[in-house]
mmCIF file of C-alpha atoms in Angstrom:
data_model
loop_
_atom_site.group_PDB
_atom_site.id
_atom_site.type_symbol
_atom_site.label_atom_id
_atom_site.label_comp_id
_atom_site.label_asym_id
_atom_site.label_seq_id
_atom_site.Cartn_x
_atom_site.Cartn_y
_atom_site.Cartn_z
ATOM 1 C CA MET A 1139 13.970 -12.619 -13.879
ATOM 2 C CA SER A 1140 13.763 -14.747 -17.007
ATOM 3 C CA GLY A 1141 15.038 -13.032 -20.164
ATOM 4 C CA PHE A 1142 15.171 -9.528 -18.677
ATOM 5 C CA ASP A 1143 18.541 -10.118 -17.039
ATOM 6 C CA GLN A 1144 20.004 -10.664 -20.511
ATOM 7 C CA VAL A 1145 19.070 -7.158 -21.669
ATOM 8 C CA ASP A 1146 22.148 -5.047 -22.370
ATOM 9 C CA GLY A 1147 23.076 -2.949 -19.338
ATOM 10 C CA ALA A 1148 21.012 -4.891 -16.782
ATOM 11 C CA VAL A 1149 22.551 -4.635 -13.305
ATOM 12 C CA ALA A 1150 21.281 -7.430 -11.087
ATOM 13 C CA GLU A 1151 21.239 -7.556 -7.297
ATOM 14 C CA GLY A 1152 20.268 -11.098 -6.393
ATOM 15 C CA ASP A 1153 16.937 -11.851 -8.078
ATOM 16 C CA LEU A 1154 16.300 -8.174 -8.782
ATOM 17 C CA ILE A 1155 17.359 -5.968 -11.671
ATOM 18 C CA ALA A 1156 18.275 -2.758 -9.859
ATOM 19 C CA HIS A 1157 18.711 -0.683 -13.010
ATOM 20 C CA PHE A 1158 19.760 -0.717 -16.664
ATOM 21 C CA GLY A 1159 22.538 1.857 -16.421
ATOM 22 C CA ASP A 1160 20.753 5.185 -15.946
ATOM 23 C CA VAL A 1161 18.372 5.265 -12.983
ATOM 24 C CA PHE A 1162 16.959 8.776 -13.483
ATOM 25 C CA ARG A 1163 16.389 8.329 -17.208
ATOM 26 C CA GLU A 1164 14.647 5.039 -16.456
ATOM 27 C CA GLN A 1165 12.424 6.790 -13.918
ATOM 28 C CA ARG A 1166 11.381 9.439 -16.409
ATOM 29 C CA ARG A 1167 10.588 6.883 -19.091
ATOM 30 C CA LEU A 1168 8.723 4.670 -16.614
ATOM 31 C CA ALA A 1169 6.673 7.653 -15.387
ATOM 32 C CA ASP A 1170 5.860 8.569 -19.000
ATOM 33 C CA GLY A 1171 4.628 5.067 -19.799
ATOM 34 C CA ALA A 1172 7.558 4.425 -22.131
ATOM 35 C CA ALA A 1173 9.257 1.677 -20.098
ATOM 36 C CA LEU A 1174 8.436 -1.366 -18.004
ATOM 37 C CA ALA A 1175 10.151 -2.748 -14.911
ATOM 38 C CA PRO A 1176 10.749 -6.463 -14.231
ATOM 39 C CA LEU A 1177 9.505 -7.068 -10.688
ATOM 40 C CA GLY A 1178 11.608 -9.844 -9.229
ATOM 41 C CA ASP A 1179 10.542 -8.806 -5.722
ATOM 42 C CA ARG A 1180 6.917 -9.963 -6.181
ATOM 43 C CA ALA A 1181 5.314 -13.384 -6.509
ATOM 44 C CA VAL A 1182 1.971 -14.836 -7.633
ATOM 45 C CA ILE A 1183 -0.476 -17.065 -5.768
ATOM 46 C CA GLU A 1184 -3.271 -18.744 -7.721
ATOM 47 C CA VAL A 1185 -6.489 -19.477 -5.833
ATOM 48 C CA ALA A 1186 -8.878 -21.678 -7.830
ATOM 49 C CA GLY A 1187 -12.190 -23.407 -7.168
ATOM 50 C CA PRO A 1188 -15.890 -22.482 -7.154
ATOM 51 C CA GLU A 1189 -15.871 -21.057 -3.607
ATOM 52 C CA ARG A 1190 -12.663 -19.050 -3.926
ATOM 53 C CA LEU A 1191 -14.214 -15.572 -3.978
ATOM 54 C CA SER A 1192 -16.765 -16.061 -1.191
ATOM 55 C CA TRP A 1193 -14.040 -17.681 0.927
ATOM 56 C CA LEU A 1194 -11.506 -14.878 0.363
ATOM 57 C CA ASP A 1195 -14.259 -12.356 1.069
ATOM 58 C CA SER A 1196 -14.918 -13.956 4.471
ATOM 59 C CA ILE A 1197 -11.307 -13.955 5.706
ATOM 60 C CA THR A 1198 -9.809 -10.734 4.330
ATOM 61 C CA SER A 1199 -10.391 -6.981 4.567
ATOM 62 C CA GLN A 1200 -11.711 -6.493 1.034
ATOM 63 C CA ALA A 1201 -15.115 -7.208 -0.552
ATOM 64 C CA VAL A 1202 -14.164 -9.646 -3.324
ATOM 65 C CA GLY A 1203 -17.238 -11.895 -3.343
ATOM 66 C CA ARG A 1204 -18.624 -10.382 -6.544
ATOM 67 C CA LEU A 1205 -15.370 -9.624 -8.312
ATOM 68 C CA ALA A 1206 -15.964 -9.829 -12.079
ATOM 69 C CA PRO A 1207 -13.452 -11.323 -14.530
ATOM 70 C CA GLY A 1208 -10.750 -8.748 -15.223
ATOM 71 C CA ASP A 1209 -11.507 -6.647 -12.129
ATOM 72 C CA SER A 1210 -8.674 -5.653 -9.801
ATOM 73 C CA THR A 1211 -8.551 -4.772 -6.120
ATOM 74 C CA GLU A 1212 -6.335 -5.248 -3.072
ATOM 75 C CA LEU A 1213 -6.757 -7.094 0.216
ATOM 76 C CA LEU A 1214 -5.146 -7.361 3.633
ATOM 77 C CA VAL A 1215 -5.061 -10.243 6.072
ATOM 78 C CA LEU A 1216 -5.270 -8.908 9.618
ATOM 79 C CA ASP A 1217 -4.647 -10.540 12.968
ATOM 80 C CA PRO A 1218 -7.391 -10.541 15.656
ATOM 81 C CA GLN A 1219 -6.129 -7.140 16.907
ATOM 82 C CA GLY A 1220 -6.453 -5.602 13.432
ATOM 83 C CA ARG A 1221 -2.720 -5.531 12.682
ATOM 84 C CA VAL A 1222 -1.550 -6.210 9.124
ATOM 85 C CA GLU A 1223 -0.156 -9.716 8.586
ATOM 86 C CA HIS A 1224 -0.294 -10.079 4.793
ATOM 87 C CA ALA A 1225 -1.142 -7.939 1.750
ATOM 88 C CA ALA A 1226 -1.863 -8.763 -1.882
ATOM 89 C CA GLY A 1227 -3.119 -7.295 -5.122
ATOM 90 C CA VAL A 1228 -6.080 -9.215 -6.535
ATOM 91 C CA ILE A 1229 -7.303 -9.950 -10.051
ATOM 92 C CA ASP A 1230 -9.882 -12.573 -11.041
ATOM 93 C CA ASP A 1231 -10.298 -14.152 -14.488
ATOM 94 C CA GLY A 1232 -13.559 -16.036 -13.921
ATOM 95 C CA GLU A 1233 -11.873 -19.325 -13.042
ATOM 96 C CA SER A 1234 -9.013 -18.370 -10.726
ATOM 97 C CA THR A 1235 -8.180 -15.494 -8.413
ATOM 98 C CA TRP A 1236 -4.580 -14.326 -8.764
ATOM 99 C CA LEU A 1237 -2.871 -12.705 -5.779
ATOM 100 C CA ILE A 1238 0.249 -10.558 -6.250
ATOM 101 C CA ALA A 1239 2.281 -10.443 -3.045
ATOM 102 C CA ASP A 1240 5.683 -9.146 -2.052
ATOM 103 C CA ASP A 1241 8.202 -11.947 -2.406
ATOM 104 C CA GLY A 1242 9.021 -11.977 1.304
ATOM 105 C CA ASP A 1243 5.358 -12.465 2.189
ATOM 106 C CA ALA A 1244 4.136 -14.771 -0.589
ATOM 107 C CA GLU A 1245 5.099 -18.116 0.904
ATOM 108 C CA ALA A 1246 3.695 -17.225 4.322
ATOM 109 C CA LEU A 1247 0.471 -15.922 2.769
ATOM 110 C CA ALA A 1248 0.050 -19.070 0.661
ATOM 111 C CA GLY A 1249 0.658 -21.191 3.747
ATOM 112 C CA TRP A 1250 -1.880 -19.256 5.808
ATOM 113 C CA LEU A 1251 -4.509 -19.533 3.079
ATOM 114 C CA THR A 1252 -3.890 -23.276 2.811
ATOM 115 C CA ARG A 1253 -4.382 -23.709 6.566
ATOM 116 C CA MET A 1254 -7.600 -21.680 6.457
ATOM 117 C CA LYS A 1255 -9.283 -23.716 3.698
ATOM 118 C CA PHE A 1256 -10.827 -26.418 5.881
ATOM 119 C CA ARG A 1257 -13.601 -27.830 3.632
ATOM 120 C CA THR A 1258 -13.746 -24.870 1.269
ATOM 121 C CA GLN A 1259 -13.796 -25.810 -2.410
ATOM 122 C CA ALA A 1260 -10.629 -23.915 -3.279
ATOM 123 C CA THR A 1261 -6.990 -24.646 -4.011
ATOM 124 C CA VAL A 1262 -3.957 -22.495 -3.253
ATOM 125 C CA ASP A 1263 -0.847 -22.654 -5.425
ATOM 126 C CA LEU A 1264 2.298 -20.508 -5.180
ATOM 127 C CA ARG A 1265 3.164 -20.014 -8.865
ATOM 128 C CA SER A 1266 6.936 -19.648 -8.907
ATOM 129 C CA ASP A 1267 6.879 -20.238 -12.683
ATOM 130 C CA LEU A 1268 5.350 -16.831 -13.423
ATOM 131 C CA VAL A 1269 7.072 -13.482 -14.016
ATOM 132 C CA LEU A 1270 5.836 -9.963 -13.224
ATOM 133 C CA VAL A 1271 6.450 -6.626 -14.949
ATOM 134 C CA GLY A 1272 5.192 -3.221 -13.875
ATOM 135 C CA TYR A 1273 4.453 -0.113 -15.910
ATOM 136 C CA ILE A 1274 2.365 3.064 -15.990
ATOM 137 C CA ASP A 1275 -0.815 2.750 -18.021
ATOM 138 C CA GLY A 1276 -1.557 5.036 -20.959
ATOM 139 C CA GLY A 1277 1.870 5.144 -22.542
ATOM 140 C CA VAL A 1278 3.388 3.448 -25.538
ATOM 141 C CA ILE A 1279 4.351 0.351 -23.558
ATOM 142 C CA SER A 1280 0.841 -0.455 -22.256
ATOM 143 C CA ALA A 1281 -0.546 -2.247 -25.306
ATOM 144 C CA THR A 1282 2.617 -4.305 -25.733
ATOM 145 C CA ALA A 1283 2.690 -5.440 -22.090
ATOM 146 C CA THR A 1284 -1.047 -6.193 -22.036
ATOM 147 C CA ALA A 1285 -0.823 -8.221 -25.234
ATOM 148 C CA ALA A 1286 2.029 -10.254 -23.740
ATOM 149 C CA ALA A 1287 0.189 -11.023 -20.476
ATOM 150 C CA PHE A 1288 -0.781 -14.533 -19.418
ATOM 151 C CA ALA A 1289 -4.458 -15.284 -20.147
ATOM 152 C CA PRO A 1290 -5.099 -18.919 -19.151
ATOM 153 C CA ASN A 1291 -8.863 -18.429 -18.974
ATOM 154 C CA GLY A 1292 -9.384 -15.746 -21.613
ATOM 155 C CA ALA A 1293 -8.833 -12.600 -19.532
ATOM 156 C CA ALA A 1294 -5.369 -11.018 -19.667
ATOM 157 C CA LEU A 1295 -3.833 -11.005 -16.188
ATOM 158 C CA VAL A 1296 -3.008 -7.317 -15.786
ATOM 159 C CA TRP A 1297 -3.528 -5.954 -12.278
ATOM 160 C CA SER A 1298 -4.614 -2.324 -11.985
ATOM 161 C CA ASP A 1299 -3.318 -0.900 -8.719
ATOM 162 C CA PRO A 1300 -6.351 0.579 -6.891
ATOM 163 C CA TRP A 1301 -4.154 3.087 -5.031
ATOM 164 C CA GLN A 1302 -4.779 5.647 -7.766
ATOM 165 C CA ARG A 1303 -8.178 6.525 -6.281
ATOM 166 C CA ILE A 1304 -10.329 5.736 -3.243
ATOM 167 C CA SER A 1305 -11.885 2.299 -3.676
ATOM 168 C CA VAL A 1306 -15.567 1.583 -3.119
ATOM 169 C CA GLY A 1307 -16.003 1.037 0.615
ATOM 170 C CA GLY A 1308 -12.669 2.693 1.372
ATOM 171 C CA HIS A 1309 -11.783 5.950 3.092
ATOM 172 C CA GLN A 1310 -8.941 8.444 2.661
ATOM 173 C CA TYR A 1311 -7.417 10.149 5.699
ATOM 174 C CA SER A 1312 -5.045 12.347 3.713
ATOM 175 C CA GLU A 1313 -6.398 15.859 3.409
ATOM 176 C CA VAL A 1314 -4.325 17.024 0.446
ATOM 177 C CA ILE A 1315 -6.288 18.512 -2.443
ATOM 178 C CA GLU A 1316 -4.136 16.910 -5.147
ATOM 179 C CA HIS A 1317 -3.111 13.442 -4.013
ATOM 180 C CA PRO A 1318 0.096 12.254 -5.755
ATOM 181 C CA ALA A 1319 -1.545 8.879 -6.425
ATOM 182 C CA ALA A 1320 -3.820 10.500 -9.026
ATOM 183 C CA ASP A 1321 -1.054 10.147 -11.625
ATOM 184 C CA TYR A 1322 0.078 6.731 -10.405
ATOM 185 C CA ALA A 1323 -1.704 4.507 -12.950
ATOM 186 C CA TRP A 1324 0.394 1.490 -11.991
ATOM 187 C CA ARG A 1325 -0.193 -1.838 -13.739
ATOM 188 C CA VAL A 1326 1.398 -5.241 -13.173
ATOM 189 C CA ALA A 1327 1.263 -7.860 -15.936
ATOM 190 C CA ILE A 1328 1.639 -11.551 -15.109
ATOM 191 C CA LEU A 1329 3.660 -13.492 -17.692
ATOM 192 C CA THR A 1330 4.856 -17.028 -18.224
ATOM 193 C CA ALA A 1331 8.624 -17.453 -18.511
ATOM 194 C CA GLU A 1332 8.250 -17.953 -22.265
ATOM 195 C CA GLN A 1333 6.166 -14.789 -22.616
ATOM 196 C CA ALA A 1334 8.725 -12.856 -20.559
ATOM 197 C CA ASP A 1335 11.553 -14.073 -22.781
ATOM 198 C CA ALA A 1336 9.641 -13.045 -25.901
ATOM 199 C CA LEU A 1337 8.775 -9.624 -24.451
ATOM 200 C CA ALA A 1338 12.390 -8.990 -23.423
ATOM 201 C CA ALA A 1339 13.608 -9.883 -26.901
ATOM 202 C CA SER A 1340 11.015 -7.696 -28.645
ATOM 203 C CA LEU A 1341 11.898 -4.383 -26.946
ATOM 204 C CA ASP A 1342 15.009 -2.242 -27.112
ATOM 205 C CA ARG A 1343 17.046 -1.237 -24.066
ATOM 206 C CA GLU A 1344 15.262 2.105 -23.682
ATOM 207 C CA ALA A 1345 12.036 0.263 -22.848
ATOM 208 C CA PHE A 1346 13.318 -1.146 -19.550
ATOM 209 C CA ALA A 1347 13.604 0.248 -16.038
ATOM 210 C CA GLY A 1348 14.901 -1.301 -12.822
ATOM 211 C CA VAL A 1349 13.258 -1.697 -9.445
ATOM 212 C CA LEU A 1350 15.019 1.466 -8.200
ATOM 213 C CA ALA A 1351 12.967 3.458 -10.699
ATOM 214 C CA ALA A 1352 9.759 1.616 -9.799
ATOM 215 C CA GLU A 1353 10.324 2.198 -6.084
ATOM 216 C CA ALA A 1354 10.986 5.912 -6.574
ATOM 217 C CA LEU A 1355 7.620 6.337 -8.319
ATOM 218 C CA ARG A 1356 5.897 4.346 -5.567
ATOM 219 C CA VAL A 1357 7.399 6.423 -2.769
ATOM 220 C CA ALA A 1358 6.487 9.647 -4.580
ATOM 221 C CA ALA A 1359 2.870 8.379 -4.794
ATOM 222 C CA TRP A 1360 2.843 7.637 -1.004
ATOM 223 C CA ARG A 1361 1.944 4.050 -1.826
ATOM 224 C CA PRO A 1362 2.524 1.610 1.085
ATOM 225 C CA ARG A 1363 3.660 -1.982 0.566
ATOM 226 C CA TRP A 1364 4.108 -4.970 2.852
ATOM 227 C CA THR A 1365 7.907 -5.214 2.561
ATOM 228 C CA THR A 1366 8.554 -1.665 3.685
ATOM 229 C CA GLU A 1367 5.650 -0.107 5.602
ATOM 230 C CA VAL A 1368 4.484 -3.155 7.600
ATOM 231 C CA ASP A 1369 5.875 -4.258 10.943
ATOM 232 C CA GLU A 1370 4.415 -6.186 13.873
ATOM 233 C CA ARG A 1371 2.435 -3.127 15.036
ATOM 234 C CA SER A 1372 0.999 -1.896 11.732
ATOM 235 C CA LEU A 1373 -2.654 -0.953 11.496
ATOM 236 C CA PRO A 1374 -4.052 -0.187 8.016
ATOM 237 C CA HIS A 1375 -5.176 3.249 9.218
ATOM 238 C CA GLU A 1376 -1.579 4.362 9.884
ATOM 239 C CA SER A 1377 -0.520 4.313 6.230
ATOM 240 C CA ASP A 1378 -3.905 5.368 4.766
ATOM 241 C CA TRP A 1379 -4.289 1.802 3.453
ATOM 242 C CA ILE A 1380 -8.042 1.893 4.083
ATOM 243 C CA ARG A 1381 -8.045 3.987 0.914
ATOM 244 C CA SER A 1382 -7.539 0.905 -1.297
ATOM 245 C CA ALA A 1383 -7.432 -2.325 0.718
ATOM 246 C CA VAL A 1384 -10.257 -2.192 3.279
ATOM 247 C CA HIS A 1385 -14.014 -2.225 2.694
ATOM 248 C CA LEU A 1386 -15.531 -0.564 5.743
ATOM 249 C CA SER A 1387 -19.096 -1.803 5.274
ATOM 250 C CA LYS A 1388 -18.563 -5.449 4.291
ATOM 251 C CA GLY A 1389 -19.310 -8.364 6.592
ATOM 252 C CA CYS A 1390 -17.191 -9.561 9.482
ATOM 253 C CA TYR A 1391 -13.636 -10.807 9.097
ATOM 254 C CA ARG A 1392 -10.713 -11.266 11.457
ATOM 255 C CA GLY A 1393 -9.583 -7.885 12.803
ATOM 256 C CA GLN A 1394 -12.691 -6.080 11.573
ATOM 257 C CA GLU A 1395 -13.736 -4.942 15.056
ATOM 258 C CA THR A 1396 -10.452 -3.119 15.625
ATOM 259 C CA VAL A 1397 -10.583 -1.548 12.154
ATOM 260 C CA ALA A 1398 -14.073 -0.212 12.881
ATOM 261 C CA LYS A 1399 -13.259 1.022 16.388
ATOM 262 C CA VAL A 1400 -10.145 2.944 15.352
ATOM 263 C CA HIS A 1401 -11.856 4.388 12.295
ATOM 264 C CA ASN A 1402 -15.078 5.393 14.064
ATOM 265 C CA LEU A 1403 -14.047 6.156 17.627
ATOM 266 C CA GLY A 1404 -10.278 6.367 18.029
ATOM 267 C CA HIS A 1405 -7.047 7.444 16.385
ATOM 268 C CA PRO A 1406 -4.225 5.241 15.065
ATOM 269 C CA PRO A 1407 -1.187 5.503 17.372
ATOM 270 C CA ARG A 1408 1.178 6.152 14.442
ATOM 271 C CA ARG A 1409 0.936 7.955 11.126
ATOM 272 C CA LEU A 1410 2.674 7.814 7.739
ATOM 273 C CA ALA A 1411 4.439 10.947 6.525
ATOM 274 C CA ALA A 1412 6.334 11.887 3.371
ATOM 275 C CA LEU A 1413 9.770 13.420 3.819
ATOM 276 C CA HIS A 1414 11.874 15.493 1.442
ATOM 277 C CA LEU A 1415 15.472 14.965 2.515
ATOM 278 C CA ASP A 1416 18.353 17.404 2.312
ATOM 279 C CA GLY A 1417 20.717 15.983 -0.293
ATOM 280 C CA SER A 1418 23.637 18.349 0.254
ATOM 281 C CA ASP A 1419 25.713 15.686 2.053
ATOM 282 C CA ALA A 1420 25.032 13.127 -0.701
ATOM 283 C CA VAL A 1421 24.002 10.649 2.013
ATOM 284 C CA LEU A 1422 20.882 8.585 1.365
ATOM 285 C CA PRO A 1423 19.772 7.029 4.651
ATOM 286 C CA GLU A 1424 18.624 3.431 4.821
ATOM 287 C CA PRO A 1425 15.102 2.309 5.775
ATOM 288 C CA GLY A 1426 14.950 1.994 9.538
ATOM 289 C CA ALA A 1427 16.931 5.191 10.160
ATOM 290 C CA ALA A 1428 15.619 7.094 13.182
ATOM 291 C CA VAL A 1429 13.614 10.305 12.783
ATOM 292 C CA PHE A 1430 13.951 13.033 15.418
ATOM 293 C CA ALA A 1431 12.053 16.150 16.421
ATOM 294 C CA GLY A 1432 14.628 18.044 18.440
ATOM 295 C CA ASP A 1433 16.074 15.534 20.920
ATOM 296 C CA ASP A 1434 13.060 13.240 20.772
ATOM 297 C CA GLU A 1435 12.991 10.175 18.525
ATOM 298 C CA VAL A 1436 9.553 10.206 16.905
ATOM 299 C CA GLY A 1437 9.696 7.432 14.283
ATOM 300 C CA HIS A 1438 11.724 5.754 11.557
ATOM 301 C CA LEU A 1439 12.082 5.661 7.787
ATOM 302 C CA THR A 1440 10.276 2.859 5.965
ATOM 303 C CA SER A 1441 11.108 3.599 2.302
ATOM 304 C CA VAL A 1442 13.836 5.767 0.735
ATOM 305 C CA ALA A 1443 14.473 6.723 -2.898
ATOM 306 C CA ARG A 1444 16.143 9.254 -5.170
ATOM 307 C CA HIS A 1445 13.466 10.767 -7.385
ATOM 308 C CA HIS A 1446 14.273 12.249 -10.769
ATOM 309 C CA GLU A 1447 12.382 15.483 -9.947
ATOM 310 C CA ASP A 1448 12.020 15.623 -6.156
ATOM 311 C CA GLY A 1449 15.508 14.442 -5.193
ATOM 312 C CA PRO A 1450 15.929 12.321 -2.035
ATOM 313 C CA ILE A 1451 12.511 11.340 -0.674
ATOM 314 C CA ALA A 1452 11.246 8.947 1.959
ATOM 315 C CA LEU A 1453 8.217 7.575 3.728
ATOM 316 C CA ALA A 1454 8.303 7.422 7.525
ATOM 317 C CA ILE A 1455 6.133 5.991 10.255
ATOM 318 C CA LEU A 1456 5.896 8.556 13.038
ATOM 319 C CA SER A 1457 4.257 8.740 16.419
ATOM 320 C CA ARG A 1458 0.822 10.338 16.202
ATOM 321 C CA ARG A 1459 2.084 13.059 18.525
ATOM 322 C CA ALA A 1460 5.123 13.887 16.404
ATOM 323 C CA PRO A 1461 5.122 17.613 15.552
ATOM 324 C CA ILE A 1462 4.037 18.681 12.074
ATOM 325 C CA GLY A 1463 7.132 20.785 11.304
ATOM 326 C CA ASP A 1464 10.568 19.939 9.955
ATOM 327 C CA LEU A 1465 12.337 16.866 11.286
ATOM 328 C CA VAL A 1466 15.820 15.338 11.297
ATOM 329 C CA VAL A 1467 16.879 11.899 10.077
ATOM 330 C CA ARG A 1468 19.939 10.466 11.783
ATOM 331 C CA ALA A 1469 22.006 8.079 9.637
ATOM 332 C CA ASP A 1470 25.604 6.941 10.157
ATOM 333 C CA GLY A 1471 26.202 9.762 12.607
ATOM 334 C CA ILE A 1472 24.965 12.400 10.172
ATOM 335 C CA ASP A 1473 21.875 14.528 10.773
ATOM 336 C CA ILE A 1474 19.856 15.036 7.599
ATOM 337 C CA ALA A 1475 17.218 17.765 7.533
ATOM 338 C CA ALA A 1476 13.796 16.505 6.468
ATOM 339 C CA SER A 1477 10.832 18.572 5.343
ATOM 340 C CA GLN A 1478 7.638 16.806 6.360
ATOM 341 C CA GLN A 1479 4.421 16.483 4.374
ATOM 342 C CA VAL A 1480 1.562 14.999 6.358
ATOM 343 C CA ILE A 1481 -0.111 11.969 4.791
ATOM 344 C CA VAL A 1482 -2.172 10.677 7.714
ATOM 345 C CA PRO A 1483 -3.167 13.520 10.066
ATOM 346 C CA ALA A 1484 -2.776 13.129 13.821
ATOM 347 C CA ASP A 1485 -6.555 13.297 14.260
ATOM 348 C CA ALA A 1486 -7.295 10.586 11.657
ATOM 349 C CA GLY A 1487 -10.153 8.321 12.685
ATOM 350 C CA ALA A 1488 -12.991 9.147 15.062
ATOM 351 C CA THR A 1489 -15.272 9.595 12.060
ATOM 352 C CA ALA A 1490 -18.475 8.500 13.796
ATOM 353 C CA ASP A 1491 -20.880 11.291 14.713
ATOM 354 C CA VAL A 1492 -21.405 10.169 18.302
ATOM 355 C CA PRO A 1493 -23.902 12.340 20.186
ATOM 356 C CA ARG A 1494 -22.436 13.867 23.306
ATOM 357 C CA LEU A 1495 -24.454 13.532 26.492
ATOM 358 C CA THR A 1496 -25.036 16.601 28.605
ATOM 359 C CA ARG A 1497 -22.978 16.283 31.753
ATOM 360 C CA LEU A 1498 -25.231 16.274 34.842
ATOM 361 C CA SER A 1499 -23.977 17.953 37.987
ATOM 362 C CA ARG A 1500 -24.582 16.360 41.371
ATOM 363 C CA ARG A 1501 -25.087 19.806 42.931
ATOM 364 C CA PRO A 1502 -28.398 21.563 42.143
ATOM 365 C CA THR A 1503 -27.905 24.962 40.589
ATOM 366 C CA ALA A 1504 -29.792 28.107 41.543
ATOM 367 C CA PRO A 1505 -32.381 29.264 38.975
ATOM 368 C CA ASP A 1506 -31.167 31.964 36.634
ATOM 369 C CA PRO A 1507 -33.329 35.091 36.937
ATOM 370 C CA ARG A 1508 -33.105 35.472 33.182
ATOM 371 C CA ASP A 1509 -35.138 32.242 32.866
ATOM 372 C CA ALA A 1510 -38.121 33.688 34.706
ATOM 373 C CA VAL A 1511 -41.392 33.599 32.802
ATOM 374 C CA PRO A 1512 -42.875 37.127 32.424
ATOM 375 C CA GLY A 1513 -46.115 37.757 34.305
ATOM 376 C CA THR A 1514 -45.749 34.935 36.859
ATOM 377 C CA GLY A 1515 -43.958 36.965 39.482
ATOM 378 C CA SER A 1516 -41.237 34.325 39.685
#
């Protein structure tokens, strides 16, 4: 956490600063671009070497081969069946490619990349010496955070989250007219420990927000992340992650065949939904809580937050066949009513325009008198 844990009012939970004393006020200031959040739950991997981009392009879901210095994107590592194994934000500075991963995934991702190098001219280094802060672009804090960012090769390392809009080569399953991600101009600045100390000392207490505030904005934007929305069954289609992390027309990579088949011909077996929870019992369920439609269990919560405007909200992975109406979340023996907003529709996928063949009957049919040609006597 570096110097941020010394800020007056900081409440730490392990390596995370949960809040600075007023969660809702912090949310509002973070959403307005007037605060930044230390992100102790993320880590940085540096990939260097002349073949780094072409190599990453060949083994991940995203087209990064021509990434220009300062450009940002996002990638997934999939298993041979197309399930999500790892996820990372990506920014290149012309000399190194910097991957931002959830802390619980970073070491495994760095290890997998190291094993996949073979003779590739690239190095992989888990940079535990670096610190991350997140903020919304366009506010008063943006210039300060950008100026403080690490720039070892001339380009400031500030990752622009691509979730705000559909990336080139991506596809959005959500059918909403106004996607909540449109206002989610999320940025993550990479800092050295010294830069983090200096930034913490230069700002007053009102300029800081905890991870509870950052998570509430993420959940409200329907933004999936590895720590919460990924399990051993996760396909990128289920959480609309093709929107930002998958390039559908790039070359082959592990899992690409499954991605293409589900997108073009099939439907993902599960779907992400947003839930507005009844807060009258003052019970906020934990991630993993079961979701019911009547007596049938149809899914589970993946992320939960208290939002400064929307109240208790959650993301949930549901069965594709779960009904569209209101649901119930069961937590600690209490049933909590949940109003559902569809993110990924049940009929997502099957986008290919496959011509349908006329079915041929084995039994000859009698000619229709209406087909007779006038004047032939037939």
